[in-house]
mmCIF file of C-alpha atoms in Angstrom:
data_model
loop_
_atom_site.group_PDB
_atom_site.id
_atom_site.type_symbol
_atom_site.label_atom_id
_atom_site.label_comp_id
_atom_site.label_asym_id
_atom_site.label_seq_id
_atom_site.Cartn_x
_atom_site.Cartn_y
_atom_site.Cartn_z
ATOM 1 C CA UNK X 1 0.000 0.000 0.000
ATOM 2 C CA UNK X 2 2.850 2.332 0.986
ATOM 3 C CA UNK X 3 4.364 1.654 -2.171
ATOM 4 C CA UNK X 4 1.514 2.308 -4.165
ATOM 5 C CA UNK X 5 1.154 5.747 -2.578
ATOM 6 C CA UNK X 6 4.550 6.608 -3.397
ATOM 7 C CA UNK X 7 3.937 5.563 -7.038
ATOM 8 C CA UNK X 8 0.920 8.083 -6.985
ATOM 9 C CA UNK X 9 3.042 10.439 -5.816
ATOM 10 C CA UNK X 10 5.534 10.134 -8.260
ATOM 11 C CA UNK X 11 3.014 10.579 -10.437
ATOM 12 C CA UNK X 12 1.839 13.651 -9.261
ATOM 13 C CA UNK X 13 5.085 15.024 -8.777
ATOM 14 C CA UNK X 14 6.451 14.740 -12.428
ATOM 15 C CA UNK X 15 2.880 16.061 -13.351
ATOM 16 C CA UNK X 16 3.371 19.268 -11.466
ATOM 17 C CA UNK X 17 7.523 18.977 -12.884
ATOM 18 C CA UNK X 18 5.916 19.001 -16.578
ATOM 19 C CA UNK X 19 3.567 21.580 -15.835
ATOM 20 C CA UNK X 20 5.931 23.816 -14.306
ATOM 21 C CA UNK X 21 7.886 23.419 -17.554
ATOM 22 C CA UNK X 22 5.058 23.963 -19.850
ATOM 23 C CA UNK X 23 4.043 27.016 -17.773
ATOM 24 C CA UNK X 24 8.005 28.856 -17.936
ATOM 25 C CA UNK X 25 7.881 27.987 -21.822
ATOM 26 C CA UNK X 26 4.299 29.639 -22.637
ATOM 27 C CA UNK X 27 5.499 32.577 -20.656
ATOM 28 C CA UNK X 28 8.740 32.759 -22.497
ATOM 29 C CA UNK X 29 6.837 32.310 -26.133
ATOM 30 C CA UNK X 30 4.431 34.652 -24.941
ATOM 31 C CA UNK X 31 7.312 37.184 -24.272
ATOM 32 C CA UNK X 32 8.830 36.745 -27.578
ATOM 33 C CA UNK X 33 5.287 37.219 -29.118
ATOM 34 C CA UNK X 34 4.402 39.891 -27.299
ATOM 35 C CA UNK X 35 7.872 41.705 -28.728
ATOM 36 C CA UNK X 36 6.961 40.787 -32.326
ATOM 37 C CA UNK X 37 3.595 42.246 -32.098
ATOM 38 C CA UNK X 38 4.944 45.123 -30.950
ATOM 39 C CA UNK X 39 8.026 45.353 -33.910
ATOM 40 C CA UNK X 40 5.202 45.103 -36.136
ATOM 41 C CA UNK X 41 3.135 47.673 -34.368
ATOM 42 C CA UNK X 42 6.048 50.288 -35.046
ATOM 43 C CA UNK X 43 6.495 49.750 -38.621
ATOM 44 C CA UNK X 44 3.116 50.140 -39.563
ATOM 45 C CA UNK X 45 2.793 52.804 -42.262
ATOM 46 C CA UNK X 46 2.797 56.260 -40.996
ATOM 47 C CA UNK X 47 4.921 56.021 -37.940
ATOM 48 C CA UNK X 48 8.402 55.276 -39.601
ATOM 49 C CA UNK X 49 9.367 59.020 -40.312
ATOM 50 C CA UNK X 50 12.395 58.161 -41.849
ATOM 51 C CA UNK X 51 10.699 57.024 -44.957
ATOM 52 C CA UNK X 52 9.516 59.526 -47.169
ATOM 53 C CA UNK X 53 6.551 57.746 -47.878
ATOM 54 C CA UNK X 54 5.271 57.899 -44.109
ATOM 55 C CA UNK X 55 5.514 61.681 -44.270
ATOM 56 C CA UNK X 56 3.083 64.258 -44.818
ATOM 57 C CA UNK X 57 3.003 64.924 -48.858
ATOM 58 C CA UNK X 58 3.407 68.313 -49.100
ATOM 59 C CA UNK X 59 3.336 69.753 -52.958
ATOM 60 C CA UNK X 60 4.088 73.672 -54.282
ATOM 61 C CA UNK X 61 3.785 75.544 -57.495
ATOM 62 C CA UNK X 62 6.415 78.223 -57.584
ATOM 63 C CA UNK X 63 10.025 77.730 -56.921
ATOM 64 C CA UNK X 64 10.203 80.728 -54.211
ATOM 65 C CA UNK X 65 7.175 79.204 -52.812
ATOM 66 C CA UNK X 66 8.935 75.878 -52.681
ATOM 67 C CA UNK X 67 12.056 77.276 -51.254
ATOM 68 C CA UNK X 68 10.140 78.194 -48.220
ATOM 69 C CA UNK X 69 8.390 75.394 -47.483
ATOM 70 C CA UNK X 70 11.317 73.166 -47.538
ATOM 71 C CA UNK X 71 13.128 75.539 -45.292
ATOM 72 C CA UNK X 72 10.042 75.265 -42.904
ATOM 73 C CA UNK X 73 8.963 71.917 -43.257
ATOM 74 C CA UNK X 74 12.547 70.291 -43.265
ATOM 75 C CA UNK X 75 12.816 67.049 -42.817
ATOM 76 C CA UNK X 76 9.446 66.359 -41.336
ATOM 77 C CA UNK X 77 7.799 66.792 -44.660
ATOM 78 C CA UNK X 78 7.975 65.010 -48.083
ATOM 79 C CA UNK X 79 7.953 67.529 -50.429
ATOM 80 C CA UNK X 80 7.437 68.105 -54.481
ATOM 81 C CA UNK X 81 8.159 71.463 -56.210
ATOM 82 C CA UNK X 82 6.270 71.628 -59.798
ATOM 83 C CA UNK X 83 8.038 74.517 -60.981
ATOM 84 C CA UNK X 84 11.710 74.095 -61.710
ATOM 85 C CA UNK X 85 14.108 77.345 -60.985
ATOM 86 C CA UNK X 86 13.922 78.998 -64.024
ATOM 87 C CA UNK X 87 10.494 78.091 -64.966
ATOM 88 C CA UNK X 88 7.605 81.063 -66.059
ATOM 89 C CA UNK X 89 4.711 80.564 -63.775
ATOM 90 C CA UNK X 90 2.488 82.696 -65.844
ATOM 91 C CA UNK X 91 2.696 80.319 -69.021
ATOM 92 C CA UNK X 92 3.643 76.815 -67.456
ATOM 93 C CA UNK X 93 1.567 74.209 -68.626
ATOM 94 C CA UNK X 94 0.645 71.548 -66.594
ATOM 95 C CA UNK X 95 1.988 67.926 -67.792
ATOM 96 C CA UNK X 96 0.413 64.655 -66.549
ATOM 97 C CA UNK X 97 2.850 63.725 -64.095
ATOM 98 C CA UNK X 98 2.052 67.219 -62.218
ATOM 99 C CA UNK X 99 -1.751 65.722 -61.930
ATOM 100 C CA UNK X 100 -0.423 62.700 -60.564
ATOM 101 C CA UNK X 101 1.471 64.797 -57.495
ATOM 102 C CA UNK X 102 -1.297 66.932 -57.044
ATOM 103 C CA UNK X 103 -3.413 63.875 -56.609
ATOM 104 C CA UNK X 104 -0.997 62.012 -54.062
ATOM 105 C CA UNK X 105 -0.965 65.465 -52.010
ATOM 106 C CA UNK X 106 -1.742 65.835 -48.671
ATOM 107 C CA UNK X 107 -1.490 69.633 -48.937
ATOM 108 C CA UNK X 108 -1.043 72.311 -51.718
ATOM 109 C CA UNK X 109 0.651 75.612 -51.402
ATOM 110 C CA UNK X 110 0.152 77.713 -54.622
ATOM 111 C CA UNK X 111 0.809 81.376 -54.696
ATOM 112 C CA UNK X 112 -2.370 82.784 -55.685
ATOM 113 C CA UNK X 113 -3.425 85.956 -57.346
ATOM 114 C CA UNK X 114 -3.649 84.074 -60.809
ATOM 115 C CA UNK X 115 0.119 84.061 -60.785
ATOM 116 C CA UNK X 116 0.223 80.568 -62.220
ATOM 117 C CA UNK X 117 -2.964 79.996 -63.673
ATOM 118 C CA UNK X 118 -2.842 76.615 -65.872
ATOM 119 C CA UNK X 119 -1.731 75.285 -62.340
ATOM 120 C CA UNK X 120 -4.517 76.879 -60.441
ATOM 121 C CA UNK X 121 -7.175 75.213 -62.650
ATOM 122 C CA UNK X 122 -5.823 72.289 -62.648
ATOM 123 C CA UNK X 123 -5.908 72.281 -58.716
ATOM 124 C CA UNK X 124 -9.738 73.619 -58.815
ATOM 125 C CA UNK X 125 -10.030 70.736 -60.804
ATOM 126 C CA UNK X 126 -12.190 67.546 -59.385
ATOM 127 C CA UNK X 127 -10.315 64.929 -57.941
ATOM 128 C CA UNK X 128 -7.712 66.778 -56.467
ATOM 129 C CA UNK X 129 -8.884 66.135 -52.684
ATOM 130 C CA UNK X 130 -5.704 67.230 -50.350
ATOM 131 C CA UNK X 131 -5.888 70.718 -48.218
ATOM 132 C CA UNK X 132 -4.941 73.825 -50.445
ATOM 133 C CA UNK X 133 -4.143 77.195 -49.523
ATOM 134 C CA UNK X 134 -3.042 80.146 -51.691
ATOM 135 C CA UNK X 135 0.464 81.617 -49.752
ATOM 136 C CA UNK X 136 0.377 84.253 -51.602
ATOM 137 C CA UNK X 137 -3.016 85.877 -51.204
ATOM 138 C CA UNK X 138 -2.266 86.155 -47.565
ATOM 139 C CA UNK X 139 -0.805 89.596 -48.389
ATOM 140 C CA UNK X 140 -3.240 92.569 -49.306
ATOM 141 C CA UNK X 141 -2.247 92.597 -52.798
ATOM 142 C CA UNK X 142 -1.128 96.229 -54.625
ATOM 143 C CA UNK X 143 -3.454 96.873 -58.008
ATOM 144 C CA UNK X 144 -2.620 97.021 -61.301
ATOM 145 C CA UNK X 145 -4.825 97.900 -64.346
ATOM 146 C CA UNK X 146 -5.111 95.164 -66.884
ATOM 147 C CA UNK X 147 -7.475 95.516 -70.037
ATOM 148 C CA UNK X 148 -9.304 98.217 -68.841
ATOM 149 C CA UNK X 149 -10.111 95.833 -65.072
ATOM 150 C CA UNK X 150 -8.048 96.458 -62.147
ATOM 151 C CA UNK X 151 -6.270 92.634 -61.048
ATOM 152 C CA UNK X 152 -4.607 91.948 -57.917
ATOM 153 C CA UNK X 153 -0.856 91.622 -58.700
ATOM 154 C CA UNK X 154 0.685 87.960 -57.744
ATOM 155 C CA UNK X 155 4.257 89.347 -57.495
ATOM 156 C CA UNK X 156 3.873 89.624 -53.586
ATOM 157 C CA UNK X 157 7.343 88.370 -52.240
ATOM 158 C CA UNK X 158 9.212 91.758 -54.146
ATOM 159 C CA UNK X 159 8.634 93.023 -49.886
ATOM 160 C CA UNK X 160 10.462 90.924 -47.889
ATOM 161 C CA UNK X 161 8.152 91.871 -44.995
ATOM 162 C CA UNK X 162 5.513 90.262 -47.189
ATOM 163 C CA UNK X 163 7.370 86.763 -47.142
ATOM 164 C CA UNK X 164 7.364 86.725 -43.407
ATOM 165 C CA UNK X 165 3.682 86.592 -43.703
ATOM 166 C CA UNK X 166 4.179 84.259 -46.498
ATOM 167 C CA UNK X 167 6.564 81.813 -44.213
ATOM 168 C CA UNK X 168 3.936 82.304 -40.994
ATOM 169 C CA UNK X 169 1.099 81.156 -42.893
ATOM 170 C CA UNK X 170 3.196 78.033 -44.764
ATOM 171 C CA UNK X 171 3.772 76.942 -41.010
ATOM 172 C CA UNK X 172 0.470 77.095 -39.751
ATOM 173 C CA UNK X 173 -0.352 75.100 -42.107
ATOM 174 C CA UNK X 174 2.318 72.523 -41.695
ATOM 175 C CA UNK X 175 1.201 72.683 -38.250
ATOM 176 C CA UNK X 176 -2.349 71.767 -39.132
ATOM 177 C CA UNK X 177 -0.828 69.055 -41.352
ATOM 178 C CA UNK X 178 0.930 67.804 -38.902
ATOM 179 C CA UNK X 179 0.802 68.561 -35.012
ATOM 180 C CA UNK X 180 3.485 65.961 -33.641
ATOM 181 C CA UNK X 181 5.696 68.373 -35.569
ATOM 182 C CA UNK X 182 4.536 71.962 -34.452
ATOM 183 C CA UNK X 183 8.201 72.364 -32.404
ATOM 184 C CA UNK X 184 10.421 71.729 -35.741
ATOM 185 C CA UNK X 185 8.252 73.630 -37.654
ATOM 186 C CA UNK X 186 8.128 76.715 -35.502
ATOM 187 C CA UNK X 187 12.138 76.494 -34.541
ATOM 188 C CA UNK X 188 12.460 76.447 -38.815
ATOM 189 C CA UNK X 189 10.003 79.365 -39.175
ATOM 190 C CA UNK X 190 11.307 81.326 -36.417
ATOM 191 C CA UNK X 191 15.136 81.228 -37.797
ATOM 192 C CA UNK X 192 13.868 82.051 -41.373
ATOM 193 C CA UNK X 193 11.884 85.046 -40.026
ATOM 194 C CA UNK X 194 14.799 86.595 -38.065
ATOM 195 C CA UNK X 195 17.064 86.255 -41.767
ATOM 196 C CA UNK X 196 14.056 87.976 -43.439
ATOM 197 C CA UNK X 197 13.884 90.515 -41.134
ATOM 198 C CA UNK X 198 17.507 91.371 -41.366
ATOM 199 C CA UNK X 199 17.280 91.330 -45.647
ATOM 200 C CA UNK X 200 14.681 93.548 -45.523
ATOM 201 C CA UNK X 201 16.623 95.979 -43.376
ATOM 202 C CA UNK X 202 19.412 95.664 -45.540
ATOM 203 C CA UNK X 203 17.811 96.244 -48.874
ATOM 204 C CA UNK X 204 15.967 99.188 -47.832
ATOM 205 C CA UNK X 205 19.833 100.764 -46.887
ATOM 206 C CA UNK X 206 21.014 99.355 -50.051
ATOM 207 C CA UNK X 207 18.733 101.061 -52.199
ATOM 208 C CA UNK X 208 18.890 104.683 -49.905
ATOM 209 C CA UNK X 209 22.778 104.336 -51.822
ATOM 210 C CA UNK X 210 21.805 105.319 -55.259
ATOM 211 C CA UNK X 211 21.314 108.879 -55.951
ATOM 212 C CA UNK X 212 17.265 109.979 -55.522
ATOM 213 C CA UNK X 213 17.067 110.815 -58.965
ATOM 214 C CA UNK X 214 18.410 107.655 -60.571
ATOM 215 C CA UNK X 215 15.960 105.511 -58.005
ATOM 216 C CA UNK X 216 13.968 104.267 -61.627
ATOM 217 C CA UNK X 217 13.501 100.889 -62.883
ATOM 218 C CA UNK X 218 12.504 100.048 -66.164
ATOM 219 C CA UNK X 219 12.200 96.090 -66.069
ATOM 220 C CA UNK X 220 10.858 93.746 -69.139
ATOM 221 C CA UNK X 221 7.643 92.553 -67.342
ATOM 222 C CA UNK X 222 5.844 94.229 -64.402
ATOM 223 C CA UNK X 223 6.973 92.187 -61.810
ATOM 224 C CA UNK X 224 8.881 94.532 -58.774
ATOM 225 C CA UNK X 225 5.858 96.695 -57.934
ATOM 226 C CA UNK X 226 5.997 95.327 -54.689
ATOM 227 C CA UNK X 227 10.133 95.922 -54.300
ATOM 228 C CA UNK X 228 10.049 99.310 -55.829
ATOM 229 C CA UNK X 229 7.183 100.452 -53.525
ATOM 230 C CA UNK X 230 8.585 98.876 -49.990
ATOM 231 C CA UNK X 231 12.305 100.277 -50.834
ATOM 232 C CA UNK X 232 11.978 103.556 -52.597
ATOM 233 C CA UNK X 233 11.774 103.108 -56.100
ATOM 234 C CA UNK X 234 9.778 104.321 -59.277
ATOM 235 C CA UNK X 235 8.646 101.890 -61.635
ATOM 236 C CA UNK X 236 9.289 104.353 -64.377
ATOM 237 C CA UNK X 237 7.808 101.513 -67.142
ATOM 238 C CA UNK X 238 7.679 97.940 -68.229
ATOM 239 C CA UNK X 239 7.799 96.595 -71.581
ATOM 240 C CA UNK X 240 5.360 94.132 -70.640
ATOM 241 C CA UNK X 241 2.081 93.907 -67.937
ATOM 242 C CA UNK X 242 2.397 92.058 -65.432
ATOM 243 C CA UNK X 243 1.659 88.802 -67.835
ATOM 244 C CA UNK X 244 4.415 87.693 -69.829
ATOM 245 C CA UNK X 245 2.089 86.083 -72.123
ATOM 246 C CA UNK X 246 1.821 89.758 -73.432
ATOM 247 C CA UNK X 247 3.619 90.608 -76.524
ATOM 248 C CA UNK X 248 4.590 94.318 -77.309
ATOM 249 C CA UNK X 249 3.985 96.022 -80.187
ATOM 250 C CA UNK X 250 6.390 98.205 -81.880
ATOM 251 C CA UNK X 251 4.679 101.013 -80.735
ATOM 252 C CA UNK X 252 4.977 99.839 -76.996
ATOM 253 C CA UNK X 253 8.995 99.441 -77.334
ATOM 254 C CA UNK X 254 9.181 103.246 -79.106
ATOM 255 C CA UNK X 255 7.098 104.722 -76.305
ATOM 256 C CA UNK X 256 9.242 102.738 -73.230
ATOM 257 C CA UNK X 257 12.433 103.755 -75.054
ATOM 258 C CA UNK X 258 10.670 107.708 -75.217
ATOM 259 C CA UNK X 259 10.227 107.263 -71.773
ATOM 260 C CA UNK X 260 13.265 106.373 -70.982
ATOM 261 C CA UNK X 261 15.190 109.275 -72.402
ATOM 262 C CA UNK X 262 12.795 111.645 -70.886
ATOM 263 C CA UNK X 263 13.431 110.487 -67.216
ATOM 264 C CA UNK X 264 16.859 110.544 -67.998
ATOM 265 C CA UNK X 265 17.213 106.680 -67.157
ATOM 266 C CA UNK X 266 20.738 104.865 -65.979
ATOM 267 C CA UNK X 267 20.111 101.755 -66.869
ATOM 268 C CA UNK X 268 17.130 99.114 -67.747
ATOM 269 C CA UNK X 269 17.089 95.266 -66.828
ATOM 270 C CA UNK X 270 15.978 91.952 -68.506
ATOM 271 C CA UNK X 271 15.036 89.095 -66.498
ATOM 272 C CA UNK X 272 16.082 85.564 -66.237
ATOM 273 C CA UNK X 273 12.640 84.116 -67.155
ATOM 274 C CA UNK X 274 12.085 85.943 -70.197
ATOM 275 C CA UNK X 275 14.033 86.495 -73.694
ATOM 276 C CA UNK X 276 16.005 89.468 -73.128
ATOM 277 C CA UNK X 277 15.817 90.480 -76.959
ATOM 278 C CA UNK X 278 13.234 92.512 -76.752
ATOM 279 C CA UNK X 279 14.523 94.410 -73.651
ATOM 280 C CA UNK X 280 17.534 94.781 -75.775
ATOM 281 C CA UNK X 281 16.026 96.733 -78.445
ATOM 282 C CA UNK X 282 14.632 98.929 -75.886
ATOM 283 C CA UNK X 283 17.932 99.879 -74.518
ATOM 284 C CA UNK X 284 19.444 99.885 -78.427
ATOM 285 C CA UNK X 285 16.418 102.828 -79.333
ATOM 286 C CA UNK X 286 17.055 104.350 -76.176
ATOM 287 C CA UNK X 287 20.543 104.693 -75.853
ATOM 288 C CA UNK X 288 20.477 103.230 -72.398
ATOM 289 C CA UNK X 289 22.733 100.629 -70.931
ATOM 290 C CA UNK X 290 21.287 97.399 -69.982
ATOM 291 C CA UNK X 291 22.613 96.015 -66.732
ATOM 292 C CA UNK X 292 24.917 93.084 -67.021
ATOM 293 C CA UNK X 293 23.019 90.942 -64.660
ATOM 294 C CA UNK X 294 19.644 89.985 -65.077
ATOM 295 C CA UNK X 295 16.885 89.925 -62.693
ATOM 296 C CA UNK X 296 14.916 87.025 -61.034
ATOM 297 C CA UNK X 297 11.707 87.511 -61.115
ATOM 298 C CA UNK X 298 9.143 84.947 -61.355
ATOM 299 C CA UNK X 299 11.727 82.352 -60.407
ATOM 300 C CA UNK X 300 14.397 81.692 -58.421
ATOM 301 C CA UNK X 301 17.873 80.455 -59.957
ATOM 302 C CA UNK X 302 19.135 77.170 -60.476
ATOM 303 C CA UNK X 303 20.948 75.502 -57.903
ATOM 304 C CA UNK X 304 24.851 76.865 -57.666
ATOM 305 C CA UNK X 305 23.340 80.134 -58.786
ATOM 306 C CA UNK X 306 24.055 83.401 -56.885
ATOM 307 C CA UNK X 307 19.788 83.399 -56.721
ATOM 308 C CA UNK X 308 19.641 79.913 -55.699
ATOM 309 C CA UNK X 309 17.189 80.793 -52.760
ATOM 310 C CA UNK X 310 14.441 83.264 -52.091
ATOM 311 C CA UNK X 311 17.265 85.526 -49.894
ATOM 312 C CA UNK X 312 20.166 84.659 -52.658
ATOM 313 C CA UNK X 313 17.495 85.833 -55.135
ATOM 314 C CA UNK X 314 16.899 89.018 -53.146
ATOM 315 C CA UNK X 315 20.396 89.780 -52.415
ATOM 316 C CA UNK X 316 21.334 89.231 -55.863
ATOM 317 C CA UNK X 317 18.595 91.240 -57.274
ATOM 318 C CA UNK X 318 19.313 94.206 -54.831
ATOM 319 C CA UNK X 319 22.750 94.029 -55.581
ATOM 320 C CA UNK X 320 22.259 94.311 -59.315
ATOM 321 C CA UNK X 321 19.991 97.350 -59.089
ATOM 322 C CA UNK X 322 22.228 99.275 -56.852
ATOM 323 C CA UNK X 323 25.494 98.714 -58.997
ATOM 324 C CA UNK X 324 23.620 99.636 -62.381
ATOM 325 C CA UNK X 325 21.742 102.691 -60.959
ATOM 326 C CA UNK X 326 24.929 103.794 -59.467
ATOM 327 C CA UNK X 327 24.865 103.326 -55.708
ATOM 328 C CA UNK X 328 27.379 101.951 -53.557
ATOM 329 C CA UNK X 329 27.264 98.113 -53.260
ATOM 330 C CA UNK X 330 27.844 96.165 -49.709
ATOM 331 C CA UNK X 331 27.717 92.705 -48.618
ATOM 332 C CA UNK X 332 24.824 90.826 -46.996
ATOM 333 C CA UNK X 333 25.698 89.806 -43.356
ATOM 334 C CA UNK X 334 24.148 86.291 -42.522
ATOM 335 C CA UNK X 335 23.184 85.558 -38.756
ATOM 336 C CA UNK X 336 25.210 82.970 -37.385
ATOM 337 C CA UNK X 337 22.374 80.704 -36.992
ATOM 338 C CA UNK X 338 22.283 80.620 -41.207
ATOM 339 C CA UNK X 339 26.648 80.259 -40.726
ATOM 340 C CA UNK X 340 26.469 77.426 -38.653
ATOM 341 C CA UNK X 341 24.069 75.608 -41.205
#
């Protein structure tokens, strides 16, 4: 009988033994499952920031447009500029692959103000379902009279106090995008802001350097209504309207070259954007020299350019006026925040 009980509890003993074993191994298994489900759980789509595809699709028409969004949005954004540097917004057509980007967009920044209009139908257009918001018409645009009708003019950024404006509202609207981000996207924004600040102060000193009576520019399209009227300038006349789908008559280039003599002109500019051949029979008729740089206007330059950047653009525009109109040229100081980039 005694033996029999210890058989029994042998028995129960290597029960409880197996048990225990089974019991460590379903906890260990459950450990190792519980870590995969949660490897998984962080790579879902969306929460792996490093790939481009899990952040917020951000698209933009105009290159100066584009240039500060991707100083604002940095990294935390995956961003598409239409417009190459270089590019005229006022006659770009759109192609197919610029529907398919528009499409895929989470947001749209477009500058507004018809400035690029083939693009602004096309992002009217149905099917086009992301946020959009016109940057541009954030700034209470100056008038100009077009056909006999008076049209806002698009050319807003020409005051760099109007691109802080422009840069405020592109955050806001990251932040809206994307919340988790609002501290990267104000620190980006804030830097940007104190640089503007700091070009706009410097052109406006610039431009008191050239002698009052030679503060005239005479430009191939009407694009630096804005510049001339923030820093002391007079638009004294424009080949074109503020369109460069315009074409001049022969008349138009007599009268601008009239004009010119009469207000005793220094010098007149052409622009990167457009043919300058037209511009150059002005200055031919009007015995005027034509700067030796061109202006950016609708556009800024390629990369490696001296206007590779909404500021470069400014600085190099600013410097190009004040040489040619005879004031006294001096070098744009960068913060050392922008230095230590």
């Amino acid at each position: 009988m005694v033996s029999n009980m210890s058989a029994r509890f042998g028995q129960r003993k290597t029960a409880v033994q197996i048990f225990s074993i089974k019991s460590r191994w379903l906890a260990v298994v459950g450990i190792f499952i519980g870590i995969w489900l949660g490897s998984c759980e962080s790579q879902t789509p969306g929460s792996d920031r490093t790939d481009p595809r899990n952040r917020p699709q951000v698209v933009s028409t105009s290159t100066i447009i584009a240039d500060l969004t991707t100083q604002v949005g940095g990294d935390e954004i995956d961003h598409t500029s239409i417009l190459q540097p270089g590019t005229d917004p006022h006659i770009y057509e759109p192609t197919p692959k610029d529907s398919i980007a528009l499409e895929q967009a989470d947001l749209i920044l477009y500058n507004g103000y018809n400035l690029e209009p083939g693009l602004i139908r096309l992002i009217n257009a149905a099917g086009i379902g992301g946020k959009k918001f016109a940057v541009g018409e954030v700034v209470t645009p100056l008038d100009f009279e077009y056909q006999g009708q008076t049209q806002p003019d698009p050319h807003v950024w020409g005051d760099a106090k109007n691109a802080i404006a422009m840069v405020e509202a592109i955050r806001d609207r990251l932040i809206e995008l994307s919340p988790e981000d609002e501290a990267e996207f104000t620190a980006n924004a804030a830097q940007l802001i104190e640089e503007l600040r700091r070009l706009d102060t410097w052109i406006a000193e610039q431009i008191q350097t050239i002698p009052e009576t030679q503060r005239q520019l005479v430009t191939t399209h009407d694009a630096f209504q804005y510049y001339a009227n923030a820093y002391g300038l007079e638009v004294t006349g424009t080949l074109i309207g503020i369109s460069t789908e315009e074409q001049p008559s022969a008349q138009t280039v007599k009268n601008l070259a009239d004009a010119i003599r009469k207000a005793n002109v220094p010098a007149i500019f052409a622009e990167t954007t457009i043919n300058p051949q037209l511009i150059e029979t002005v200055a031919a008729e009007a015995g005027v020299k034509l700067a030796p740089r061109e202006l950016y206007s609708d556009s800024i330059g390629a990369p490696g350019s001296e206007g590779d950047s909404y500021i470069n653009m400014m600085i190099a525009n600013t410097r190009t006026i004040v040489e040619a109109l005879g004031g006294q040229d001096r070098d744009f100081e960068f913060s050392n925040s922008v230095k230590d980039n």
